[in-house]
Structure formats: C-alpha cells, structure tokens
C-alpha cells in the first residue's frame, strides 16, 4: 500500500440493461488516494475489471468539474454523496475513511429509466425543457447589451435559478421522484426577466403537463431536493413555480390569454 | 369548467386544494378547541354555547361544508400519495435523509398514516358526542357537558384521545408549513418553526381536556 492511500469496500449496482434484474456487487478498491474524485475511484476499479476481462461499471460523466450535471449517482444513500453542494465528480476521497463500505446506485425514478449500471436516461428533462423552458427570439442584428434594463436584484435571482445544471439529483432524492425543483428553477429564471414574459403562462402550463406525462410525482414539500442539490437551488423556486402555475391556471379559467 | 377541473387534477392544483382544505380544517379545529376549553372553565357557558350552535339551522350547511373539506382533502391526499409511489418503481438499496436545509421528518413521511387515522377517529368522535346519550340541562338545552365528563371518566377513552391528539400534532407538524409552501406563499425556517409550535399547542390544547377531566373528575 502506498503511503497515505487506503482501501474502500464498494457495493455497486450492476444491471446489464433496462429490463434485466440488477443487484449490488461488491468490489474492493485498494490504493485509494484521498486526492481522487469519486469518479476517478470508479475509473481505477474499472481498470482492474478490464484487466480481468470483466465488464467495467457503466457511469456517466463529462466535464468532471461540477458544471455539466451528467455524473449523477447515489452514494451512501444520498444523491451525489453525503458532501453538501457537491457533484459526484467533485466528491473527493478524503471524505471517506479506510475500510468504509460505500454503496453506489443509479438515480431511481420511473421517469429516469436505467440504461445500464449507474447510467439512467434523463431525456425526460430535455423534453420538459423543450415543452416550455425557452424564449422565442427573432434573429437579426445583436441587440445592445444594455438595451433592456433589468433590476440587479432580478438579474441575480434569475442567475441563481439558472445555476441549475439539470443533473436530476432533486428527482433522485425526492420520495415522490418529483421534478418540481428542476422545473421551478427553469420557470423562475424566465419569469424574472423581461424576455420571459411573452411566453410566461403557456411555459409553466406546458412544462408541468410534460412532467406529469413523463411520470414524475407531485411535491410533498419535504425539501430533500434542496439538501442534495449540488448548486443549492432553494425550494423557494418551488413556491415560485406554484404561484406561476396557479396564476396561469386562473388566467385560463377566467378567460384571459 | 374544464379549465377548473384541469387545474384541480394537475399535480400543483391538487396540492393547492390540499393546502386550502387542510388550512380550513385547521381553522375549524382552532374554533373547536377554543369552544371546548370552556368545558374546563364553565359548564353552563359550554352548554349554552353548544345550544346556540346546534339550534341554528345553518349548522347543517356548516356540517356539509366540513364533510366536503374532509373528503376533498382525504381523496387528494390518497391520490398524491399514490402518484408519488408510482413515480419511483424500484426502491433504493440504501437510502438516507439528506439533512441540512431539508424539512423531512417522521411527521412528513407519515402524513398518509396520521391522516388515515382521522378516518377512524372522526366517525368515533361524532358517534360518541353528537349521537351520545341525551341529558337534559333544563329549558330544552342539552347537557353536553355532563356527557363529556362521563365519557372521560374512562381511562381507555382518555388514552385514545391523548394518542389521537398526538397524531393530529404530527400531521400538523409538517402540514402547517407545507400548506403555505403549496400555496406558493413562502418557505422559511421561521414558518416551519411556527408550524411546529402550532402543532404542539393544538395537540396539547385538545389533549389537556380529557386529561384534566380524568385527573380531577371535572367540573360538576
Ligand atoms: C382522513 C383524513 C386525512 C387524510 C387522509 C389526510 C392526508 C394528508 C396527506 C397525505 C397530506 C400530505 C400531502 C402530500 O404529501 O403532499 C396531508 C397534508 C395536510 N393535511 Fe391532512 N389528512 C387528513 C386530515 C386532516 C385534518 C383533519 C387536517 C386539519 C388539521 C389536515 C391538515 C393538513 C394540512 C394543513 C396539510 C398540508 C397540505 C399541503 O401539504 O399543502 N389533514 N394530509
Ligand atoms: S461530470 Fe460534469 S458535473 Fe460531474
């Protein structure tokens, strides 16, 4: 054993494909350096598996710097692991101790079907975005940056909402597999800005309708989503979503717009 | 009409309904508690107050209203619970509460159970007191006070009520704050604390009535 390195017992969810039965399989990771990220740990385990001619553990990753949102997995029972405000790729092994047993599972939600091992299909989020999470802009000459005045406070709150990376941890942690924190962040981001106004009502109605048909559940206001969110998106966005949705529905009921 | 139905059948509309019916039931309980505390203070005033209520024909409208609130709340609660379960098809092998800013609690995870308890409690409660023995206090006034005192001489009855009110407290521990969040009013630690204190006061306020009667024999 190299100095400063340690050994970790892993129990990793292995599932050959979406329809196969899965189960936890035990692996021992030796020479774990405290400076490794959790994904690097899985890389090392996979190197070993490949050398032994076995199928490596499938998991998603891209940026490995906490901004793309692809590396979702449930580590020790918590989405992205027990470290707050951290994606799995930014979770460093120094937070674990020699001899720890760590369980690794995929996001579990009807709307996020498992593709293989830790990889799930998060395209339901893309379809929710496509249903309304955009603004329509007629292209032409670029508008001067300060043409449209936006109060600093609104700009900042919209930025906070826009920091959502769409990783799906909120869904994974919610007992109802609800997507309301994700949708709340997207809806809030646009509802605060002038560019978001023309499509304000139909956006929120369409996104919720899409979320329902994807099979995400309702919100029970437990707030596990905020607690696991790597970007610490506040559940206040869910309250904004509820206001926006109720407003749009009332306008529809009373025949405005 | 279809726009209203569409709203109420949506995941958010259903939670708005849940919150409004829950808060209205809560408001009823506040008045119910205030009135019932009279039992410990003044028997005659209690009987007169009850008489004023039950001799008013509007009471039927109020009762139907309460029943509608109760059923609407209960049905939405069951649907929300089922939708939530259906959204997660396979369970985690290992699952932990995230802690930190989360409001998840024993109360929040047992809402369907603590709620379902009222399905047993409310009919029994109405049976015991509304349809219980009729004592005459004279002048056509029902002596409800005597009925209450008699019922709570039975320690098992008192136990059932104390446990029942604790269960109510659990429901409100999460429900009170949650309702304001569902309505999109606000979310804050303070709101949650207010909800917790309200739940304890409500449960304690009700539970004290049978306890005091059992321990002191009650006002005669
Ligand atoms: C048969 C009776 C009842 C059942 C089955 C029931 C069920 C439920 C359930 C399952 C929830 C949580 C919904 C969710 O997960 O989002 C809830 C919330 C709530 N309940 Fe009840 N409940 C009952 C009676 C009551 C009563 C008597 C009160 C009045 C004190 C009450 C007040 C509330 C409140 C204020 C909420 C919060 C609403 C929200 O989350 O927006 N409930 N109930
Ligand atoms: S790999 Fe991009 S956030 Fe983790």
Coordinates of C-alpha atoms and ligand atoms in Angstrom, one line a residue:
Chain A
X1 CA 0.0 0.0 0.0
X2 CA 1.4 3.4 -0.9
X3 CA 1.6 5.9 1.9
X4 CA -1.5 7.9 2.6
X5 CA -3.7 5.7 0.4
X6 CA -6.4 3.5 1.8
X7 CA -8.8 0.7 1.0
X8 CA -12.5 1.0 0.4
X9 CA -15.3 -1.6 0.1
X10 CA -17.7 -0.8 -2.7
X11 CA -21.2 -2.2 -3.3
X12 CA -22.1 -1.1 -6.8
X13 CA -25.4 -1.6 -8.6
X14 CA -24.9 -3.7 -11.7
X15 CA -27.6 -4.1 -14.2
X16 CA -26.9 -5.2 -17.8
X17 CA -29.8 -3.2 -19.3
X18 CA -33.1 -1.6 -18.7
X19 CA -35.1 -4.8 -18.5
X20 CA -32.5 -7.1 -16.8
X21 CA -32.6 -7.6 -13.0
X22 CA -29.9 -5.7 -11.2
X23 CA -28.0 -6.3 -8.0
X24 CA -25.3 -4.9 -5.8
X25 CA -21.9 -6.3 -6.5
X26 CA -19.0 -6.0 -4.1
X27 CA -15.6 -4.6 -5.1
X28 CA -12.5 -3.8 -3.1
X29 CA -10.7 -0.6 -4.1
X30 CA -7.1 -0.6 -3.0
X31 CA -4.6 2.3 -3.1
X32 CA -7.3 4.9 -2.9
X33 CA -5.7 8.3 -2.8
X34 CA -7.5 11.0 -0.8
X35 CA -7.0 13.3 -3.8
X36 CA -9.0 11.2 -6.1
X37 CA -12.5 12.1 -7.0
X38 CA -15.3 9.6 -6.7
X39 CA -15.3 9.1 -10.5
X40 CA -11.5 8.6 -10.5
X41 CA -12.1 5.9 -7.9
X42 CA -14.6 4.2 -10.3
X43 CA -12.0 4.6 -13.1
X44 CA -9.4 2.7 -11.1
X45 CA -11.9 0.0 -10.2
X46 CA -12.8 -0.2 -13.9
X47 CA -9.2 -0.5 -15.0
X48 CA -8.9 -3.6 -12.7
X49 CA -12.1 -5.0 -14.1
X50 CA -10.9 -4.6 -17.7
X51 CA -7.6 -6.2 -16.9
X52 CA -9.6 -9.2 -15.5
X53 CA -11.6 -9.3 -18.7
X54 CA -14.7 -8.2 -16.9
X55 CA -17.4 -5.7 -17.9
X56 CA -16.5 -2.2 -16.4
X57 CA -19.1 -0.3 -14.4
X58 CA -21.0 2.0 -16.6
X59 CA -21.5 5.6 -15.3
X60 CA -22.0 9.0 -16.9
X61 CA -19.5 11.8 -16.8
X62 CA -18.4 14.7 -19.0
X63 CA -16.9 17.8 -17.5
X64 CA -15.7 16.4 -14.3
X65 CA -15.6 19.8 -12.8
X66 CA -19.1 20.1 -11.4
X67 CA -20.8 22.0 -14.2
X68 CA -22.4 19.6 -16.7
X69 CA -24.6 17.6 -14.5
X70 CA -24.0 14.2 -16.1
X71 CA -22.4 12.4 -13.2
X72 CA -25.4 11.5 -11.2
X73 CA -25.3 8.6 -8.8
X74 CA -26.5 7.8 -5.3
X75 CA -23.5 7.4 -2.9
X76 CA -24.0 6.0 0.6
X77 CA -27.8 6.6 0.3
X78 CA -27.6 10.3 -0.7
X79 CA -27.7 11.7 -4.2
X80 CA -24.1 12.8 -5.2
X81 CA -23.0 11.5 -1.8
X82 CA -23.0 12.9 1.7
X83 CA -21.0 16.0 0.9
X84 CA -23.2 19.1 0.5
X85 CA -23.3 21.2 -2.6
X86 CA -21.1 18.7 -4.5
X87 CA -21.5 16.7 -7.6
X88 CA -20.1 13.1 -7.7
X89 CA -17.2 14.2 -9.8
X90 CA -16.2 16.8 -7.2
X91 CA -16.6 14.5 -4.3
X92 CA -13.1 13.7 -3.1
X93 CA -12.0 10.6 -1.4
X94 CA -10.6 12.5 1.5
X95 CA -14.2 12.5 2.8
X96 CA -14.0 8.7 3.2
X97 CA -12.1 6.6 5.7
X98 CA -10.0 3.4 5.3
X99 CA -12.3 0.4 5.4
X100 CA -15.5 2.3 4.7
X101 CA -18.2 0.4 2.9
X102 CA -19.9 2.6 0.3
X103 CA -23.0 1.8 -1.7
X104 CA -23.3 3.2 -5.2
X105 CA -26.7 3.2 -7.0
X106 CA -28.3 4.9 -10.0
X107 CA -31.0 7.6 -9.8
X108 CA -34.2 5.7 -9.3
X109 CA -37.3 7.2 -10.8
X110 CA -39.9 5.9 -13.3
X111 CA -39.1 8.9 -15.5
X112 CA -35.4 8.1 -15.5
X113 CA -35.2 4.5 -16.8
X114 CA -31.9 2.7 -16.1
X115 CA -29.9 2.1 -19.2
X116 CA -27.0 0.2 -17.7
X117 CA -25.5 0.0 -14.2
X118 CA -25.4 3.7 -12.9
X119 CA -26.4 5.2 -16.2
X120 CA -30.0 6.5 -16.5
X121 CA -31.9 8.1 -19.3
X122 CA -32.5 11.7 -18.3
X123 CA -34.0 12.8 -21.6
X124 CA -37.3 13.4 -19.8
X125 CA -35.7 16.6 -18.5
X126 CA -34.9 17.6 -22.1
X127 CA -38.5 17.1 -23.1
X128 CA -39.7 19.2 -20.2
X129 CA -37.3 21.9 -21.3
X130 CA -38.4 21.6 -24.9
X131 CA -42.0 21.9 -23.8
X132 CA -41.5 25.5 -22.5
X133 CA -38.1 26.1 -21.0
X134 CA -37.0 28.6 -23.6
X135 CA -37.7 32.1 -25.0
X136 CA -38.6 32.7 -28.7
X137 CA -36.2 35.3 -30.3
X138 CA -36.5 36.6 -33.8
X139 CA -32.9 36.6 -35.0
X140 CA -31.3 39.7 -36.5
X141 CA -28.7 42.1 -35.5
X142 CA -27.4 41.6 -32.0
X143 CA -29.2 43.9 -29.5
X144 CA -27.1 46.2 -27.5
X145 CA -26.3 44.5 -24.1
X146 CA -27.9 47.3 -22.0
X147 CA -30.9 48.0 -24.3
X148 CA -33.2 46.2 -21.9
X149 CA -32.9 47.3 -18.3
X150 CA -33.1 44.6 -15.7
X151 CA -33.0 45.4 -12.0
X152 CA -29.9 44.0 -10.4
X153 CA -31.9 42.0 -7.8
X154 CA -34.0 40.3 -10.5
X155 CA -30.9 39.5 -12.6
X156 CA -29.2 38.0 -9.5
X157 CA -32.2 35.8 -8.6
X158 CA -32.5 34.7 -12.2
X159 CA -28.8 33.8 -12.2
X160 CA -29.3 31.8 -9.0
X161 CA -32.1 29.8 -10.7
X162 CA -30.1 29.4 -13.9
X163 CA -27.3 27.8 -12.0
X164 CA -29.3 24.5 -12.1
X165 CA -27.3 22.0 -14.1
X166 CA -30.2 19.6 -14.7
X167 CA -28.4 16.7 -13.0
X168 CA -31.6 15.1 -11.6
X169 CA -30.4 14.8 -8.0
X170 CA -33.6 16.5 -6.9
X171 CA -35.7 13.8 -8.5
X172 CA -33.4 11.0 -7.2
X173 CA -33.7 12.3 -3.6
X174 CA -37.5 13.0 -3.6
X175 CA -39.7 10.4 -2.1
X176 CA -42.2 11.2 -4.9
X177 CA -39.5 11.5 -7.6
X178 CA -40.9 14.9 -8.3
X179 CA -39.2 17.2 -10.8
X180 CA -40.6 20.4 -9.2
X181 CA -37.2 21.8 -8.1
X182 CA -35.8 21.5 -11.6
X183 CA -38.9 22.9 -13.3
X184 CA -39.2 25.6 -10.5
X185 CA -35.6 26.8 -11.3
X186 CA -36.3 26.9 -15.1
X187 CA -39.6 28.7 -14.7
X188 CA -38.3 31.2 -12.1
X189 CA -35.3 32.0 -14.3
X190 CA -37.6 33.2 -17.1
X191 CA -40.4 34.7 -15.1
X192 CA -38.0 37.2 -13.5
X193 CA -36.7 38.6 -16.8
X194 CA -38.5 40.7 -19.4
X195 CA -37.6 38.3 -22.2
X196 CA -39.5 35.6 -20.4
X197 CA -42.8 37.5 -20.2
X198 CA -44.5 36.8 -23.6
X199 CA -44.5 33.0 -23.0
X200 CA -44.8 33.2 -19.3
X201 CA -48.2 31.5 -18.9
X202 CA -48.0 28.8 -21.5
X203 CA -44.5 27.9 -20.5
X204 CA -45.4 26.9 -16.9
X205 CA -48.5 25.0 -18.0
X206 CA -46.7 23.1 -20.7
X207 CA -43.7 22.2 -18.5
X208 CA -45.9 20.8 -15.8
X209 CA -48.1 18.9 -18.2
X210 CA -44.9 17.4 -19.8
X211 CA -43.5 16.5 -16.3
X212 CA -46.8 14.7 -15.5
X213 CA -46.8 12.7 -18.7
X214 CA -43.1 11.7 -18.1
X215 CA -44.2 10.1 -14.8
X216 CA -42.6 12.5 -12.3
X217 CA -44.5 12.7 -9.0
X218 CA -46.0 15.6 -7.0
X219 CA -44.2 17.7 -4.4
X220 CA -44.8 16.9 -0.7
X221 CA -42.6 19.9 0.5
X222 CA -40.1 17.8 2.3
X223 CA -37.2 19.7 0.8
X224 CA -34.7 16.8 0.3
X225 CA -34.2 18.2 -3.2
X226 CA -32.6 21.4 -2.0
X227 CA -30.5 19.4 0.5
X228 CA -28.9 17.3 -2.2
X229 CA -28.7 19.9 -5.0
X230 CA -25.1 20.4 -6.0
X231 CA -26.0 24.0 -6.8
X232 CA -28.0 24.6 -3.6
X233 CA -31.1 25.6 -5.6
X234 CA -33.6 26.7 -2.9
X235 CA -37.1 25.2 -2.6
X236 CA -38.2 28.8 -2.8
X237 CA -38.2 28.1 -6.6
X238 CA -40.9 25.5 -6.0
X239 CA -43.1 28.2 -4.3
X240 CA -42.5 30.4 -7.3
X241 CA -43.5 27.5 -9.6
X242 CA -46.7 27.1 -7.6
X243 CA -47.5 30.8 -7.8
X244 CA -46.8 30.9 -11.6
X245 CA -48.8 27.8 -12.3
X246 CA -51.8 28.9 -10.2
X247 CA -51.6 32.4 -11.9
X248 CA -51.5 30.9 -15.3
X249 CA -54.4 28.5 -14.5
X250 CA -56.5 31.2 -13.1
X251 CA -56.0 33.3 -16.2
X252 CA -57.1 30.4 -18.3
X253 CA -60.1 29.7 -16.0
X254 CA -61.2 33.3 -16.3
X255 CA -60.5 33.5 -20.0
X256 CA -57.5 35.9 -20.1
X257 CA -54.8 34.7 -22.5
Chain B
X1 CA -65.3 24.3 -16.1
X2 CA -62.8 22.0 -17.8
X3 CA -60.1 24.6 -17.0
X4 CA -61.0 24.4 -13.3
X5 CA -61.1 20.6 -13.4
X6 CA -57.8 20.6 -15.3
X7 CA -56.2 22.7 -12.6
X8 CA -57.5 20.6 -9.7
X9 CA -56.3 17.4 -11.4
X10 CA -52.8 18.8 -12.0
X11 CA -50.1 18.0 -9.6
X12 CA -49.9 21.6 -8.4
X13 CA -53.6 22.3 -8.4
X14 CA -54.1 19.2 -6.3
X15 CA -51.6 20.5 -3.8
X16 CA -53.3 23.9 -3.7
X17 CA -56.5 22.1 -2.9
X18 CA -54.8 20.0 -0.3
X19 CA -53.4 23.1 1.3
X20 CA -56.7 25.1 1.3
X21 CA -58.8 22.2 2.6
X22 CA -56.1 21.4 5.2
X23 CA -55.9 25.0 6.4
X24 CA -59.7 25.4 6.6
X25 CA -60.0 22.2 8.6
X26 CA -57.3 23.6 10.8
X27 CA -59.3 26.8 11.3
X28 CA -62.3 24.8 12.2
X29 CA -60.1 23.0 14.8
X30 CA -59.0 26.3 16.3
X31 CA -62.6 27.3 16.9
X32 CA -63.4 23.8 18.1
X33 CA -60.6 23.9 20.6
X34 CA -61.4 27.4 21.9
X35 CA -65.0 26.3 22.4
X36 CA -64.1 23.1 24.1
X37 CA -61.8 24.7 26.6
X38 CA -64.9 26.1 28.1
X39 CA -65.6 22.6 29.4
X40 CA -62.8 23.1 32.0
X41 CA -64.0 26.6 32.8
X42 CA -67.7 26.9 32.9
X43 CA -70.3 24.1 32.4
X44 CA -73.2 26.4 31.9
X45 CA -71.5 28.6 29.4
X46 CA -70.4 25.5 27.5
X47 CA -73.9 24.1 27.3
X48 CA -75.3 27.5 26.2
X49 CA -72.6 27.9 23.5
X50 CA -73.4 24.4 22.2
X51 CA -77.1 25.1 22.3
X52 CA -76.6 28.2 20.2
X53 CA -74.7 26.2 17.7
X54 CA -76.9 23.1 17.4
X55 CA -80.2 25.0 17.4
X56 CA -79.1 27.2 14.5
X57 CA -80.3 25.7 11.2
X58 CA -77.1 27.0 9.5
X59 CA -75.3 24.2 11.4
X60 CA -76.3 21.7 8.6
X61 CA -74.7 23.8 6.0
X62 CA -71.6 24.1 8.1
X63 CA -71.5 20.4 8.7
X64 CA -71.9 19.6 5.0
X65 CA -69.1 22.1 4.3
X66 CA -66.8 20.4 6.8
X67 CA -67.6 17.0 5.3
X68 CA -66.8 18.3 1.8
X69 CA -63.5 19.7 3.1
X70 CA -62.7 16.4 4.8
X71 CA -63.5 14.3 1.8
X72 CA -61.7 16.5 -0.7
X73 CA -58.6 16.6 1.5
X74 CA -58.6 12.9 2.0
X75 CA -59.2 12.0 -1.6
X76 CA -56.4 14.3 -2.8
X77 CA -54.1 13.0 -0.1
X78 CA -54.6 9.5 -1.3
X79 CA -54.0 10.4 -4.9
X80 CA -50.9 12.4 -4.1
X81 CA -49.5 9.5 -2.1
X82 CA -50.2 7.0 -4.9
X83 CA -48.7 9.3 -7.6
X84 CA -45.6 9.7 -5.5
X85 CA -45.3 5.9 -5.1
X86 CA -45.9 5.3 -8.8
X87 CA -43.1 7.7 -9.7
X88 CA -40.4 5.5 -8.1
X89 CA -40.7 2.0 -9.4
X90 CA -37.6 0.5 -7.7
X91 CA -36.6 1.2 -4.1
X92 CA -33.1 2.3 -3.1
X93 CA -30.9 -0.4 -1.5
X94 CA -29.5 2.2 0.8
X95 CA -31.3 5.5 1.5
X96 CA -30.5 8.2 3.9
X97 CA -32.2 11.5 4.7
X98 CA -30.0 14.4 3.4
X99 CA -30.5 16.6 6.5
X100 CA -29.2 20.2 6.3
X101 CA -31.9 22.5 4.9
X102 CA -34.4 19.6 4.4
X103 CA -37.7 19.6 6.3
X104 CA -38.1 15.9 6.0
X105 CA -39.2 14.4 9.4
X106 CA -41.0 11.5 10.9
X107 CA -44.1 13.7 10.5
X108 CA -43.6 14.4 6.8
X109 CA -43.0 10.7 6.0
X110 CA -46.2 9.5 7.8
X111 CA -48.7 12.0 6.6
X112 CA -50.8 9.4 4.9
X113 CA -50.9 7.3 8.1
X114 CA -51.6 10.1 10.5
X115 CA -54.2 11.4 8.1
X116 CA -55.8 8.0 7.7
X117 CA -56.2 7.8 11.5
X118 CA -58.9 10.6 11.2
X119 CA -60.9 8.2 9.2
X120 CA -61.3 6.1 12.3
X121 CA -61.2 9.0 14.8
X122 CA -63.7 11.4 13.3
X123 CA -66.6 8.9 13.0
X124 CA -66.0 7.5 16.5
X125 CA -65.8 11.1 17.9
X126 CA -69.0 12.1 16.2
X127 CA -70.7 8.9 17.4
X128 CA -69.6 9.4 21.0
X129 CA -70.6 13.1 21.4
X130 CA -73.1 14.1 18.7
X131 CA -75.0 10.8 18.9
X132 CA -74.2 10.1 22.5
X133 CA -76.7 9.9 25.5
X134 CA -79.0 12.9 25.6
X135 CA -79.1 14.6 29.0
X136 CA -81.4 17.5 29.6
X137 CA -79.9 20.6 31.3
X138 CA -83.4 22.1 31.6
X139 CA -85.1 24.6 29.3
X140 CA -84.6 22.4 26.2
X141 CA -80.8 22.8 26.5
X142 CA -78.8 19.6 26.0
X143 CA -76.3 18.9 28.9
X144 CA -73.4 18.1 26.7
X145 CA -71.0 19.0 29.5
X146 CA -72.2 16.1 31.5
X147 CA -71.8 13.7 28.6
X148 CA -68.2 14.8 28.1
X149 CA -67.3 14.5 31.8
X150 CA -68.9 11.0 31.9
X151 CA -67.1 9.8 28.8
X152 CA -63.7 10.9 30.1
X153 CA -64.0 9.1 33.3
X154 CA -62.9 6.0 31.3
X155 CA -59.1 5.9 31.2
X156 CA -59.1 4.0 27.9
X157 CA -61.2 6.7 26.3
X158 CA -58.8 9.3 27.7
X159 CA -55.8 7.3 26.3
X160 CA -57.5 7.1 22.9
X161 CA -58.0 10.9 22.8
X162 CA -54.5 11.7 24.0
X163 CA -52.9 9.4 21.5
X164 CA -55.2 10.7 18.8
X165 CA -54.3 14.3 19.5
X166 CA -50.6 13.4 19.4
X167 CA -51.3 12.0 15.9
X168 CA -53.0 15.2 15.0
X169 CA -50.0 17.1 16.2
X170 CA -47.7 15.0 13.9
X171 CA -50.0 15.8 10.9
X172 CA -49.8 19.5 11.6
X173 CA -46.1 19.4 12.4
X174 CA -45.4 19.0 8.7
X175 CA -48.8 20.1 7.4
X176 CA -49.0 23.6 8.6
X177 CA -45.7 24.8 7.0
X178 CA -46.3 22.6 4.0
X179 CA -49.6 24.2 3.2
X180 CA -48.1 27.7 2.9
X181 CA -45.4 26.3 0.7
X182 CA -48.0 24.5 -1.6
X183 CA -49.9 27.8 -1.9
X184 CA -46.6 29.4 -3.0
X185 CA -46.8 31.9 -0.1
X186 CA -43.3 31.4 1.3
X187 CA -40.8 29.0 2.6
X188 CA -38.7 29.7 5.6
X189 CA -37.3 28.2 8.8
X190 CA -39.5 30.6 10.7
X191 CA -42.6 29.3 9.0
X192 CA -41.6 25.8 9.8
X193 CA -41.0 26.7 13.5
X194 CA -44.3 28.4 13.7
X195 CA -45.9 25.3 12.2
X196 CA -44.2 23.1 14.8
X197 CA -45.3 25.3 17.7
X198 CA -48.8 25.5 16.4
X199 CA -48.9 21.7 16.1
X200 CA -47.8 21.2 19.7
X201 CA -50.2 23.9 21.0
X202 CA -53.1 22.3 19.1
X203 CA -52.4 18.8 20.2
X204 CA -51.6 19.8 23.8
X205 CA -54.7 22.1 23.9
X206 CA -57.0 19.3 23.0
X207 CA -55.3 16.6 25.0
X208 CA -55.4 18.6 28.2
X209 CA -59.2 18.4 28.3
X210 CA -59.7 14.6 28.8
X211 CA -56.6 14.5 31.0
X212 CA -57.8 17.2 33.4
X213 CA -61.2 15.6 33.5
X214 CA -59.8 12.2 34.3
X215 CA -57.4 13.6 37.0
X216 CA -59.8 16.0 38.7
X217 CA -63.2 14.4 37.9
X218 CA -64.0 17.6 36.0
X219 CA -66.3 20.5 36.9
X220 CA -69.7 19.3 38.1
Ligands
LIG1 C1 -58.9 11.4 6.6 C2 -58.2 12.4 7.0 C3 -56.9 12.9 6.4 C4 -56.1 12.4 5.5 C5 -56.2 11.0 4.8 C6 -55.0 13.3 5.3 C7 -53.9 13.1 4.5 C8 -53.0 14.1 4.2 C9 -51.8 13.8 3.4 C10 -51.4 12.5 2.7 C11 -51.1 15.0 3.3 C12 -49.8 15.2 2.6 C13 -49.9 15.5 1.2 C14 -48.6 15.5 0.5 O1 -47.8 14.5 0.6 O2 -48.3 16.4 -0.3 C15 -51.8 16.0 4.1 C16 -51.5 17.3 4.3 C17 -52.1 18.2 5.1 N1 -53.2 17.9 6.0 FE1 -54.2 16.2 6.0 N2 -55.2 14.4 6.1 C18 -56.4 14.2 6.8 C19 -57.0 15.1 7.7 C20 -56.5 16.3 8.0 C21 -57.1 17.2 9.0 C22 -58.3 16.9 9.9 C23 -56.4 18.4 9.0 C24 -56.6 19.6 9.8 C25 -56.0 19.9 10.8 C26 -55.4 18.2 8.0 C27 -54.5 19.2 7.6 C28 -53.5 19.1 6.7 C29 -52.6 20.1 6.2 C30 -52.7 21.6 6.7 C31 -51.8 19.6 5.2 C32 -50.7 20.3 4.4 C33 -51.2 20.5 3.0 C34 -50.1 20.7 2.0 O3 -49.1 19.9 2.1 O4 -50.2 21.5 1.1 N3 -55.5 17.0 7.4 N4 -53.0 15.4 4.6
LIG2 S1 -19.2 15.2 -14.8 FE1 -20.0 17.2 -15.2 S2 -20.9 17.7 -13.3 FE2 -19.9 15.8 -12.8

